[in-house]
Amino acid sequence: NKLIQEFTKHDQREYDDQRALEIHTAKDFIFSMLGMVQKLDQKLPVANEYLLLSGGVREGVVDIDLDELNVYARGTDYDMDFTLLVPALKLHDRNQPVTLDMRHSALCHSWLSLRLFDEGTISKWKDCCTIVDHINGATNYFFSPTKVADWFYDSISIVLSEIQKKPQRGMPKVEKVEKNGTIISIILGVGSSRMLYDIVPVVSFKGWPAVAQSWLMENHFWDGKITEEEVISGFYLVPACSYKGKKDNEWRLSFARSEVQLKKCISSSLMQAYQACKAIIIKLLSRPKAISPYHLRSMMLWACDRLPANYLAQEDYAAHFLLGLIDDLQHCLVNKMCPNYFIPQCNMLEHLSEETVMLHARKLSSVRSDPAEHLRTAIEHVKAANRLTLELQRRGSTTSIPSPQSDGGDTNQPDDRLAKKLQQLVTENPGKSISVFINPDDVTRPHFRIDDKFF
């Protein structure tokens, strides 16, 4: 328990005012960039709704295969990581369950025909489709995840090169832009921080897919804690293919929006155990790639459904939960069975060979025989990453641009005016939503929004 607490302390860093402002500046830069991508050829929806998740794709925040991604390490490459789901298409006018074309694909996957959309959308996106001609002479355009990702990467590259021609004071420095499979990874330097954004082009749906309808009939750990409307408000298709599917056509169903809601119902001690377990297994089981952090997340959700709520609520049971997660993972490996939480008939380990499964099961049994030692190693890794970050901050090597709060003078003297202003706003506006809005043309002055009012 003490080791898990120590891991959590080093893994979850406190943000001071300057770091908070740097995060806002990076987020604002990414959103402004996407606005410019939309203006390039008007392909992206004008009124778009992004889902921003804390943690990069490599952290398992969405179900995307990691074997196509370059290896980035916290401390070495970035200090904080985020995943941003950007809808390329939206189907938001449906009240009934959404039925997808799953005839050609594996469970939990689907093709997407543009016949669901109007003529304007078809002509706009035609060049990002694979074309299938039917015997009756009709032509069907299937939205292609690989072609959409190529278009997205090209568009982002054009916009970033335009932005960099006219750099503005306080603007983030673009340190890396890479296409990793169907994901675009951008690392920004802002002040003394480096932020990784994994940007994922998705198809966004309101409502719930018919294939996951039976899941709603079961009892779940979140019943009575959050409403069904919150859980089933929408889902996505992410650009990921099954192991035997057609990469150019196949999308994977993602319930990331629902998972954000479910996370609210998971106790902090279980979340701490999950983060520690993830840190232990992510490196140990990385070769050959078979187990991803998303598998572990699914196991945790199943455990929440299976175990008594009063047991899971115990604040000092983090060690029990960590051992339980390792045991669950071992069980899944030995039986080569890890059901998708929302579509249980989909086994996420079905494609693995017996050799791979047994190799990982043996590695995992070594963790189970001495979990404290593996936790100590995980703590050393996270401490080393934090030391690297601090060293880079001291050297000021991330970017020569002054931090947004500074006037170009001594950036080591944090300006606490923002903190005082925020404290005053929080005190004066109890129960209201307060956010900081940074103007990309003038990042020296933050603007505040309370509910819908700017000032």
Tab-separated table of C-alpha atoms in Angstrom:
chain	number	residue	atom	x	y	z
A	1	ASN	CA	0.000	0.000	0.000
A	2	LYS	CA	2.818	2.394	0.876
A	3	LEU	CA	4.553	1.690	-2.445
A	4	ILE	CA	1.335	2.334	-4.386
A	5	GLN	CA	0.914	5.638	-2.518
A	6	GLU	CA	4.494	6.579	-3.329
A	7	PHE	CA	3.977	5.692	-7.006
A	8	THR	CA	0.793	7.816	-7.120
A	9	LYS	CA	2.588	10.775	-5.502
A	10	HIS	CA	5.300	10.800	-8.193
A	11	ASP	CA	2.948	9.868	-11.055
A	12	GLN	CA	0.402	12.634	-10.382
A	13	ARG	CA	2.180	15.948	-10.407
A	14	GLU	CA	0.653	19.074	-8.924
A	15	TYR	CA	0.245	21.918	-11.416
A	16	ASP	CA	1.220	25.419	-10.388
A	17	ASP	CA	-0.339	28.475	-12.044
A	18	GLN	CA	2.329	28.736	-14.703
A	19	ARG	CA	1.957	25.063	-15.703
A	20	ALA	CA	-1.850	25.444	-15.793
A	21	LEU	CA	-1.523	28.435	-18.123
A	22	GLU	CA	0.938	26.537	-20.338
A	23	ILE	CA	-1.582	23.676	-20.634
A	24	HIS	CA	-4.283	26.178	-21.662
A	25	THR	CA	-1.953	27.806	-24.182
A	26	ALA	CA	-1.149	24.443	-25.811
A	27	LYS	CA	-4.807	23.419	-25.890
A	28	ASP	CA	-5.802	26.731	-27.423
A	29	PHE	CA	-3.064	26.408	-30.059
A	30	ILE	CA	-4.296	22.902	-31.018
A	31	PHE	CA	-7.927	24.059	-31.218
A	32	SER	CA	-6.973	27.125	-33.318
A	33	MET	CA	-4.933	24.868	-35.619
A	34	LEU	CA	-7.953	22.566	-36.109
A	35	GLY	CA	-10.095	25.618	-36.904
A	36	MET	CA	-7.614	26.467	-39.669
A	37	VAL	CA	-7.709	22.851	-40.932
A	38	GLN	CA	-11.498	23.194	-41.222
A	39	LYS	CA	-11.103	26.406	-43.257
A	40	LEU	CA	-8.632	24.749	-45.684
A	41	ASP	CA	-11.240	22.699	-47.550
A	42	GLN	CA	-14.321	22.798	-45.281
A	43	LYS	CA	-14.206	19.008	-44.842
A	44	LEU	CA	-14.423	19.046	-41.039
A	45	PRO	CA	-17.818	19.992	-39.530
A	46	VAL	CA	-18.043	23.728	-38.775
A	47	ALA	CA	-19.573	23.276	-35.315
A	48	ASN	CA	-17.391	20.439	-34.091
A	49	GLU	CA	-17.250	18.761	-30.694
A	50	TYR	CA	-13.878	17.334	-29.677
A	51	LEU	CA	-13.329	14.874	-26.851
A	52	LEU	CA	-10.130	15.673	-24.934
A	53	LEU	CA	-8.769	12.815	-22.831
A	54	SER	CA	-5.970	12.966	-20.299
A	55	GLY	CA	-3.243	10.523	-21.353
A	56	GLY	CA	-1.960	9.629	-24.810
A	57	VAL	CA	-3.053	6.717	-26.996
A	58	ARG	CA	-0.091	4.699	-25.652
A	59	GLU	CA	-1.674	4.976	-22.192
A	60	GLY	CA	-4.693	2.977	-23.363
A	61	VAL	CA	-7.258	5.796	-23.226
A	62	VAL	CA	-8.727	4.520	-26.526
A	63	ASP	CA	-8.729	1.048	-28.036
A	64	ILE	CA	-6.133	1.479	-30.785
A	65	ASP	CA	-3.358	-1.006	-31.551
A	66	LEU	CA	-0.008	0.217	-30.294
A	67	ASP	CA	2.220	-1.771	-32.658
A	68	GLU	CA	2.139	0.978	-35.323
A	69	LEU	CA	3.126	3.754	-32.924
A	70	ASN	CA	6.614	5.148	-32.400
A	71	VAL	CA	7.820	4.797	-28.812
A	72	TYR	CA	7.665	8.064	-26.860
A	73	ALA	CA	8.697	8.242	-23.203
A	74	ARG	CA	7.589	10.658	-20.537
A	75	GLY	CA	10.522	12.762	-19.367
A	76	THR	CA	12.527	12.076	-22.515
A	77	ASP	CA	9.979	13.206	-25.147
A	78	TYR	CA	7.151	14.908	-23.242
A	79	ASP	CA	5.954	15.911	-19.768
A	80	MET	CA	2.184	15.599	-20.227
A	81	ASP	CA	0.113	13.677	-22.762
A	82	PHE	CA	-3.405	14.033	-24.134
A	83	THR	CA	-5.614	12.334	-26.712
A	84	LEU	CA	-7.983	14.444	-28.797
A	85	LEU	CA	-10.794	12.766	-30.752
A	86	VAL	CA	-11.714	14.999	-33.719
A	87	PRO	CA	-14.909	14.087	-35.609
A	88	ALA	CA	-14.411	14.121	-39.380
A	89	LEU	CA	-18.073	13.153	-39.776
A	90	LYS	CA	-20.990	13.428	-37.358
A	91	LEU	CA	-24.258	11.486	-37.299
A	92	HIS	CA	-26.116	13.354	-34.595
A	93	ASP	CA	-29.749	13.317	-35.675
A	94	ARG	CA	-30.746	9.845	-34.563
A	95	ASN	CA	-32.967	8.829	-31.647
A	96	GLN	CA	-33.198	5.110	-32.400
A	97	PRO	CA	-30.276	2.649	-31.966
A	98	VAL	CA	-27.656	3.160	-34.671
A	99	THR	CA	-27.305	0.191	-37.036
A	100	LEU	CA	-23.907	-0.108	-38.711
A	101	ASP	CA	-22.729	-2.150	-41.689
A	102	MET	CA	-20.896	-5.011	-39.962
A	103	ARG	CA	-21.329	-7.636	-42.690
A	104	HIS	CA	-17.728	-7.289	-43.905
A	105	SER	CA	-15.923	-6.944	-40.585
A	106	ALA	CA	-15.054	-8.610	-37.291
A	107	LEU	CA	-17.089	-8.015	-34.132
A	108	CYS	CA	-16.648	-4.532	-32.638
A	109	HIS	CA	-15.700	-3.210	-36.104
A	110	SER	CA	-17.642	-1.712	-38.971
A	111	TRP	CA	-17.398	-0.266	-42.434
A	112	LEU	CA	-19.076	3.098	-42.977
A	113	SER	CA	-20.975	3.824	-46.156
A	114	LEU	CA	-21.436	7.479	-47.079
A	115	ARG	CA	-24.941	6.591	-48.261
A	116	LEU	CA	-25.990	7.551	-44.724
A	117	PHE	CA	-25.054	11.153	-45.577
A	118	ASP	CA	-26.229	13.836	-47.995
A	119	GLU	CA	-24.818	14.461	-51.498
A	120	GLY	CA	-22.742	17.431	-50.294
A	121	THR	CA	-20.923	15.263	-47.750
A	122	ILE	CA	-20.319	12.516	-50.325
A	123	SER	CA	-18.751	14.902	-52.865
A	124	LYS	CA	-16.654	16.536	-50.131
A	125	TRP	CA	-15.192	13.264	-48.846
A	126	LYS	CA	-15.188	11.175	-52.063
A	127	ASP	CA	-11.388	11.301	-52.299
A	128	CYS	CA	-11.095	9.732	-48.808
A	129	CYS	CA	-13.215	6.705	-49.704
A	130	THR	CA	-12.756	3.269	-51.181
A	131	ILE	CA	-15.240	2.704	-54.004
A	132	VAL	CA	-17.276	-0.477	-54.404
A	133	ASP	CA	-19.373	-0.921	-57.576
A	134	HIS	CA	-22.443	-3.130	-57.245
A	135	ILE	CA	-23.847	-5.448	-59.909
A	136	ASN	CA	-26.901	-3.220	-60.280
A	137	GLY	CA	-24.638	-0.335	-61.333
A	138	ALA	CA	-24.825	1.592	-58.049
A	139	THR	CA	-21.577	2.931	-56.581
A	140	ASN	CA	-20.968	2.782	-52.849
A	141	TYR	CA	-18.385	4.986	-51.160
A	142	PHE	CA	-16.885	3.544	-47.962
A	143	PHE	CA	-15.203	6.050	-45.651
A	144	SER	CA	-11.558	4.940	-45.413
A	145	PRO	CA	-9.746	5.336	-42.057
A	146	THR	CA	-6.302	5.227	-43.718
A	147	LYS	CA	-7.191	7.817	-46.384
A	148	VAL	CA	-8.825	10.088	-43.799
A	149	ALA	CA	-5.675	9.872	-41.631
A	150	ASP	CA	-3.485	10.714	-44.662
A	151	TRP	CA	-5.671	13.726	-45.510
A	152	PHE	CA	-5.653	14.856	-41.870
A	153	TYR	CA	-1.874	14.622	-41.543
A	154	ASP	CA	-1.342	16.536	-44.816
A	155	SER	CA	-3.821	19.249	-43.770
A	156	ILE	CA	-2.264	19.654	-40.307
A	157	SER	CA	1.219	19.864	-41.880
A	158	ILE	CA	0.072	22.632	-44.275
A	159	VAL	CA	-1.540	24.629	-41.445
A	160	LEU	CA	1.458	24.283	-39.116
A	161	SER	CA	3.881	25.430	-41.825
A	162	GLU	CA	1.647	28.500	-42.392
A	163	ILE	CA	1.509	29.262	-38.661
A	164	GLN	CA	5.291	28.945	-38.336
A	165	LYS	CA	5.842	31.499	-41.100
A	166	LYS	CA	4.284	34.150	-38.835
A	167	PRO	CA	5.253	33.194	-35.278
A	168	GLN	CA	3.667	35.236	-32.519
A	169	ARG	CA	5.006	36.005	-29.101
A	170	GLY	CA	4.135	33.291	-26.581
A	171	MET	CA	3.165	30.810	-29.293
A	172	PRO	CA	3.990	27.143	-28.594
A	173	LYS	CA	6.994	25.694	-30.376
A	174	VAL	CA	6.111	22.677	-32.533
A	175	GLU	CA	8.809	20.159	-31.640
A	176	LYS	CA	7.465	17.110	-33.456
A	177	VAL	CA	4.677	16.226	-35.905
A	178	GLU	CA	4.464	12.547	-36.833
A	179	LYS	CA	1.919	10.241	-38.359
A	180	ASN	CA	1.759	7.073	-36.259
A	181	GLY	CA	-0.449	4.661	-38.206
A	182	THR	CA	-3.770	6.530	-38.331
A	183	ILE	CA	-2.908	8.913	-35.451
A	184	ILE	CA	-1.191	12.294	-35.729
A	185	SER	CA	1.162	12.921	-32.796
A	186	ILE	CA	2.215	16.513	-32.066
A	187	ILE	CA	4.655	17.531	-29.328
A	188	LEU	CA	4.494	21.203	-28.331
A	189	GLY	CA	6.933	23.159	-26.204
A	190	VAL	CA	5.223	25.874	-24.134
A	191	GLY	CA	7.297	27.764	-21.587
A	192	SER	CA	8.953	24.999	-19.588
A	193	SER	CA	6.507	22.221	-20.585
A	194	ARG	CA	6.379	19.702	-23.429
A	195	MET	CA	2.945	18.368	-24.298
A	196	LEU	CA	2.092	15.398	-26.468
A	197	TYR	CA	-1.216	15.520	-28.323
A	198	ASP	CA	-2.335	12.325	-30.059
A	199	ILE	CA	-4.977	13.555	-32.507
A	200	VAL	CA	-7.365	10.868	-33.749
A	201	PRO	CA	-9.800	11.441	-36.651
A	202	VAL	CA	-13.093	9.744	-35.736
A	203	VAL	CA	-16.732	9.417	-36.798
A	204	SER	CA	-19.029	10.664	-34.050
A	205	PHE	CA	-22.525	9.326	-33.308
A	206	LYS	CA	-25.223	10.420	-30.906
A	207	GLY	CA	-27.112	7.519	-29.372
A	208	TRP	CA	-26.050	3.907	-28.993
A	209	PRO	CA	-25.117	1.126	-31.440
A	210	ALA	CA	-27.595	-1.718	-31.877
A	211	VAL	CA	-24.756	-4.276	-31.451
A	212	ALA	CA	-24.233	-3.101	-27.833
A	213	GLN	CA	-27.935	-2.892	-26.969
A	214	SER	CA	-27.972	-6.088	-24.851
A	215	TRP	CA	-25.242	-4.642	-22.576
A	216	LEU	CA	-27.784	-2.070	-21.365
A	217	MET	CA	-30.063	-4.857	-20.114
A	218	GLU	CA	-27.476	-6.106	-17.576
A	219	ASN	CA	-26.815	-4.818	-14.041
A	220	HIS	CA	-23.728	-2.603	-13.723
A	221	PHE	CA	-21.644	-1.015	-10.979
A	222	TRP	CA	-22.650	2.486	-12.094
A	223	ASP	CA	-26.414	1.858	-11.753
A	224	GLY	CA	-27.896	4.563	-9.548
A	225	LYS	CA	-24.666	6.607	-9.524
A	226	ILE	CA	-24.983	8.118	-12.983
A	227	THR	CA	-27.937	8.037	-15.375
A	228	GLU	CA	-28.207	5.779	-18.391
A	229	GLU	CA	-28.561	8.931	-20.541
A	230	GLU	CA	-25.063	10.036	-19.438
A	231	VAL	CA	-23.585	6.637	-20.257
A	232	ILE	CA	-25.181	6.191	-23.692
A	233	SER	CA	-24.985	9.776	-24.963
A	234	GLY	CA	-22.764	8.820	-27.905
A	235	PHE	CA	-20.019	6.627	-29.346
A	236	TYR	CA	-17.310	6.789	-32.002
A	237	LEU	CA	-15.702	4.892	-34.818
A	238	VAL	CA	-11.915	5.142	-34.435
A	239	PRO	CA	-9.454	4.387	-37.266
A	240	ALA	CA	-8.383	0.898	-36.137
A	241	CYS	CA	-8.728	-2.419	-37.881
A	242	SER	CA	-9.244	-6.005	-36.654
A	243	TYR	CA	-6.399	-8.471	-37.138
A	244	LYS	CA	-7.884	-9.975	-40.297
A	245	GLY	CA	-9.827	-6.942	-41.499
A	246	LYS	CA	-9.261	-4.547	-44.398
A	247	LYS	CA	-7.208	-1.622	-43.083
A	248	ASP	CA	-8.556	0.726	-45.750
A	249	ASN	CA	-12.202	0.156	-44.802
A	250	GLU	CA	-12.533	-1.041	-41.231
A	251	TRP	CA	-13.223	1.195	-38.212
A	252	ARG	CA	-13.388	0.104	-34.568
A	253	LEU	CA	-16.253	1.013	-32.247
A	254	SER	CA	-15.094	3.158	-29.337
A	255	PHE	CA	-17.026	4.020	-26.192
A	256	ALA	CA	-14.553	6.619	-24.939
A	257	ARG	CA	-17.332	9.100	-24.128
A	258	SER	CA	-19.073	6.516	-21.923
A	259	GLU	CA	-15.790	5.507	-20.252
A	260	VAL	CA	-15.248	9.123	-19.142
A	261	GLN	CA	-18.594	8.917	-17.312
A	262	LEU	CA	-17.944	5.454	-15.819
A	263	LYS	CA	-14.584	6.599	-14.456
A	264	LYS	CA	-16.473	8.924	-12.079
A	265	CYS	CA	-17.867	5.828	-10.311
A	266	ILE	CA	-14.514	4.097	-9.724
A	267	SER	CA	-12.923	4.533	-6.285
A	268	SER	CA	-9.633	6.408	-6.032
A	269	SER	CA	-7.869	3.392	-4.473
A	270	LEU	CA	-8.845	1.180	-7.434
A	271	MET	CA	-7.713	3.898	-9.879
A	272	GLN	CA	-4.360	4.103	-8.050
A	273	ALA	CA	-3.955	0.320	-8.277
A	274	TYR	CA	-4.847	0.421	-11.988
A	275	GLN	CA	-2.261	3.143	-12.730
A	276	ALA	CA	0.427	1.258	-10.791
A	277	CYS	CA	-0.440	-2.058	-12.471
A	278	LYS	CA	-0.350	-0.372	-15.890
A	279	ALA	CA	3.114	1.060	-15.178
A	280	ILE	CA	4.381	-2.405	-14.198
A	281	ILE	CA	3.003	-4.371	-17.141
A	282	ILE	CA	3.315	-1.838	-19.965
A	283	LYS	CA	7.067	-2.412	-20.356
A	284	LEU	CA	7.176	-6.008	-19.188
A	285	LEU	CA	4.577	-7.209	-21.703
A	286	SER	CA	5.569	-4.932	-24.596
A	287	ARG	CA	7.379	-7.588	-26.682
A	288	PRO	CA	5.728	-9.128	-28.584
A	289	LYS	CA	2.880	-6.591	-28.367
A	290	ALA	CA	-0.170	-8.461	-27.175
A	291	ILE	CA	-1.489	-6.796	-24.039
A	292	SER	CA	-2.282	-3.085	-24.159
A	293	PRO	CA	-3.291	-0.804	-21.274
A	294	TYR	CA	-6.786	-0.789	-22.804
A	295	HIS	CA	-7.108	-4.522	-22.027
A	296	LEU	CA	-6.296	-3.755	-18.395
A	297	ARG	CA	-8.873	-0.948	-18.351
A	298	SER	CA	-11.536	-3.382	-19.641
A	299	MET	CA	-10.608	-5.894	-16.919
A	300	MET	CA	-10.968	-3.181	-14.291
A	301	LEU	CA	-14.495	-2.334	-15.531
A	302	TRP	CA	-15.459	-6.029	-15.439
A	303	ALA	CA	-14.056	-6.265	-11.895
A	304	CYS	CA	-16.245	-3.311	-10.868
A	305	ASP	CA	-19.324	-5.173	-12.169
A	306	ARG	CA	-18.283	-8.455	-10.523
A	307	LEU	CA	-17.169	-7.388	-7.036
A	308	PRO	CA	-19.265	-5.965	-4.162
A	309	ALA	CA	-19.428	-2.157	-4.126
A	310	ASN	CA	-18.525	-1.920	-0.413
A	311	TYR	CA	-15.352	-3.966	-1.040
A	312	LEU	CA	-14.301	-1.730	-3.963
A	313	ALA	CA	-14.941	1.384	-1.872
A	314	GLN	CA	-12.330	0.427	0.784
A	315	GLU	CA	-9.777	3.240	0.840
A	316	ASP	CA	-6.852	1.142	2.115
A	317	TYR	CA	-7.320	-1.795	-0.292
A	318	ALA	CA	-5.140	-0.521	-3.157
A	319	ALA	CA	-2.721	-3.457	-2.677
A	320	HIS	CA	-5.617	-5.981	-2.830
A	321	PHE	CA	-6.818	-4.326	-6.033
A	322	LEU	CA	-3.365	-4.363	-7.638
A	323	LEU	CA	-2.939	-8.090	-6.956
A	324	GLY	CA	-6.488	-8.695	-8.154
A	325	LEU	CA	-5.815	-6.915	-11.459
A	326	ILE	CA	-2.655	-8.999	-12.007
A	327	ASP	CA	-4.651	-12.174	-11.250
A	328	ASP	CA	-7.439	-11.115	-13.634
A	329	LEU	CA	-4.915	-10.425	-16.379
A	330	GLN	CA	-3.256	-13.797	-15.758
A	331	HIS	CA	-6.666	-15.474	-15.973
A	332	CYS	CA	-7.427	-13.697	-19.268
A	333	LEU	CA	-4.076	-14.753	-20.745
A	334	VAL	CA	-4.280	-18.414	-19.708
A	335	ASN	CA	-7.829	-18.643	-21.093
A	336	LYS	CA	-7.007	-16.379	-24.085
A	337	MET	CA	-10.197	-14.478	-23.304
A	338	CYS	CA	-10.734	-10.773	-22.644
A	339	PRO	CA	-14.265	-9.660	-23.529
A	340	ASN	CA	-14.865	-6.072	-24.622
A	341	TYR	CA	-16.743	-4.409	-21.744
A	342	PHE	CA	-19.507	-2.957	-23.959
A	343	ILE	CA	-19.676	-5.781	-26.537
A	344	PRO	CA	-18.857	-8.913	-24.461
A	345	GLN	CA	-19.211	-11.255	-27.446
A	346	CYS	CA	-16.044	-9.627	-28.825
A	347	ASN	CA	-12.937	-11.376	-27.414
A	348	MET	CA	-10.017	-8.922	-27.625
A	349	LEU	CA	-7.372	-11.667	-27.200
A	350	GLU	CA	-8.814	-14.122	-29.724
A	351	HIS	CA	-6.085	-13.480	-32.340
A	352	LEU	CA	-3.111	-14.280	-30.069
A	353	SER	CA	-1.021	-17.422	-30.545
A	354	GLU	CA	-0.647	-19.963	-27.724
A	355	GLU	CA	3.109	-19.216	-27.588
A	356	THR	CA	2.572	-15.463	-27.093
A	357	VAL	CA	-0.100	-16.017	-24.449
A	358	MET	CA	2.064	-18.435	-22.433
A	359	LEU	CA	5.141	-16.215	-22.727
A	360	HIS	CA	3.241	-13.285	-21.201
A	361	ALA	CA	1.583	-15.512	-18.582
A	362	ARG	CA	5.043	-16.647	-17.417
A	363	LYS	CA	6.307	-13.042	-17.244
A	364	LEU	CA	3.228	-12.069	-15.273
A	365	SER	CA	3.700	-14.886	-12.754
A	366	SER	CA	7.145	-13.439	-11.980
A	367	VAL	CA	5.448	-10.109	-11.164
A	368	ARG	CA	2.885	-11.865	-8.976
A	369	SER	CA	5.617	-13.656	-7.017
A	370	ASP	CA	7.280	-10.341	-6.056
A	371	PRO	CA	4.954	-7.398	-6.800
A	372	ALA	CA	6.750	-5.036	-4.377
A	373	GLU	CA	10.017	-5.327	-6.305
A	374	HIS	CA	8.288	-4.542	-9.623
A	375	LEU	CA	6.512	-1.591	-7.988
A	376	ARG	CA	9.859	-0.216	-6.772
A	377	THR	CA	11.143	-0.399	-10.352
A	378	ALA	CA	8.027	1.444	-11.609
A	379	ILE	CA	8.590	4.143	-8.950
A	380	GLU	CA	12.224	4.560	-10.065
A	381	HIS	CA	11.078	4.941	-13.686
A	382	VAL	CA	8.542	7.644	-12.851
A	383	LYS	CA	11.049	9.456	-10.603
A	384	ALA	CA	13.623	9.383	-13.413
A	385	ALA	CA	11.052	10.818	-15.856
A	386	ASN	CA	10.249	13.633	-13.399
A	387	ARG	CA	13.956	14.363	-12.879
A	388	LEU	CA	14.444	14.652	-16.636
A	389	THR	CA	11.517	17.077	-16.847
A	390	LEU	CA	12.891	19.231	-14.008
A	391	GLU	CA	16.365	19.217	-15.560
A	392	LEU	CA	14.960	20.439	-18.890
A	393	GLN	CA	12.952	23.127	-17.100
A	394	ARG	CA	16.061	24.331	-15.277
A	395	ARG	CA	18.012	24.515	-18.484
A	396	GLY	CA	15.091	26.225	-20.208
A	397	SER	CA	15.824	24.157	-23.300
A	398	THR	CA	12.233	23.479	-24.292
A	399	THR	CA	11.685	26.812	-25.999
A	400	SER	CA	13.243	30.241	-26.131
A	401	ILE	CA	9.807	31.871	-26.235
A	402	PRO	CA	8.912	33.489	-22.888
A	403	SER	CA	6.139	31.849	-20.927
A	404	PRO	CA	2.699	33.391	-21.572
A	405	GLN	CA	2.669	35.083	-18.165
A	406	SER	CA	6.055	36.748	-18.450
A	407	ASP	CA	6.974	40.017	-20.075
A	408	GLY	CA	10.134	38.537	-21.500
A	409	GLY	CA	12.032	39.219	-18.281
A	410	ASP	CA	12.967	36.709	-15.613
A	411	THR	CA	10.764	33.668	-16.306
A	412	ASN	CA	11.774	32.057	-13.012
A	413	GLN	CA	9.672	34.548	-11.039
A	414	PRO	CA	6.142	33.099	-11.336
A	415	ASP	CA	3.455	35.761	-11.643
A	416	ASP	CA	0.773	34.914	-9.090
A	417	ARG	CA	-1.785	37.452	-10.315
A	418	LEU	CA	-3.639	34.715	-12.215
A	419	ALA	CA	-3.881	32.571	-9.081
A	420	LYS	CA	-5.218	35.484	-6.994
A	421	LYS	CA	-7.736	36.393	-9.693
A	422	LEU	CA	-8.938	32.784	-9.938
A	423	GLN	CA	-9.189	32.476	-6.141
A	424	GLN	CA	-11.327	35.616	-6.041
A	425	LEU	CA	-13.585	34.325	-8.854
A	426	VAL	CA	-14.050	30.938	-7.157
A	427	THR	CA	-14.980	32.606	-3.865
A	428	GLU	CA	-17.434	35.021	-5.492
A	429	ASN	CA	-19.127	32.468	-7.783
A	430	PRO	CA	-19.896	29.326	-5.777
A	431	GLY	CA	-21.178	26.376	-7.814
A	432	LYS	CA	-20.529	27.983	-11.196
A	433	SER	CA	-18.394	26.718	-14.085
A	434	ILE	CA	-15.239	28.839	-14.423
A	435	SER	CA	-12.717	28.514	-17.239
A	436	VAL	CA	-9.744	30.478	-18.522
A	437	PHE	CA	-9.842	31.490	-22.187
A	438	ILE	CA	-6.594	32.420	-23.901
A	439	ASN	CA	-6.773	34.653	-26.944
A	440	PRO	CA	-4.351	33.137	-29.518
A	441	ASP	CA	-3.585	36.632	-30.863
A	442	ASP	CA	-2.736	37.967	-27.425
A	443	VAL	CA	-1.693	35.253	-24.986
A	444	THR	CA	-0.384	37.838	-22.512
A	445	ARG	CA	-3.900	38.417	-21.121
A	446	PRO	CA	-6.107	35.545	-19.975
A	447	HIS	CA	-9.862	36.082	-20.162
A	448	PHE	CA	-12.250	34.342	-17.805
A	449	ARG	CA	-15.599	32.770	-18.503
A	450	ILE	CA	-18.161	32.140	-15.779
A	451	ASP	CA	-20.877	29.871	-17.159
A	452	ASP	CA	-21.627	31.627	-20.500
A	453	LYS	CA	-20.324	35.102	-19.642
A	454	PHE	CA	-16.879	36.317	-20.756
A	455	PHE	CA	-14.986	39.208	-19.125
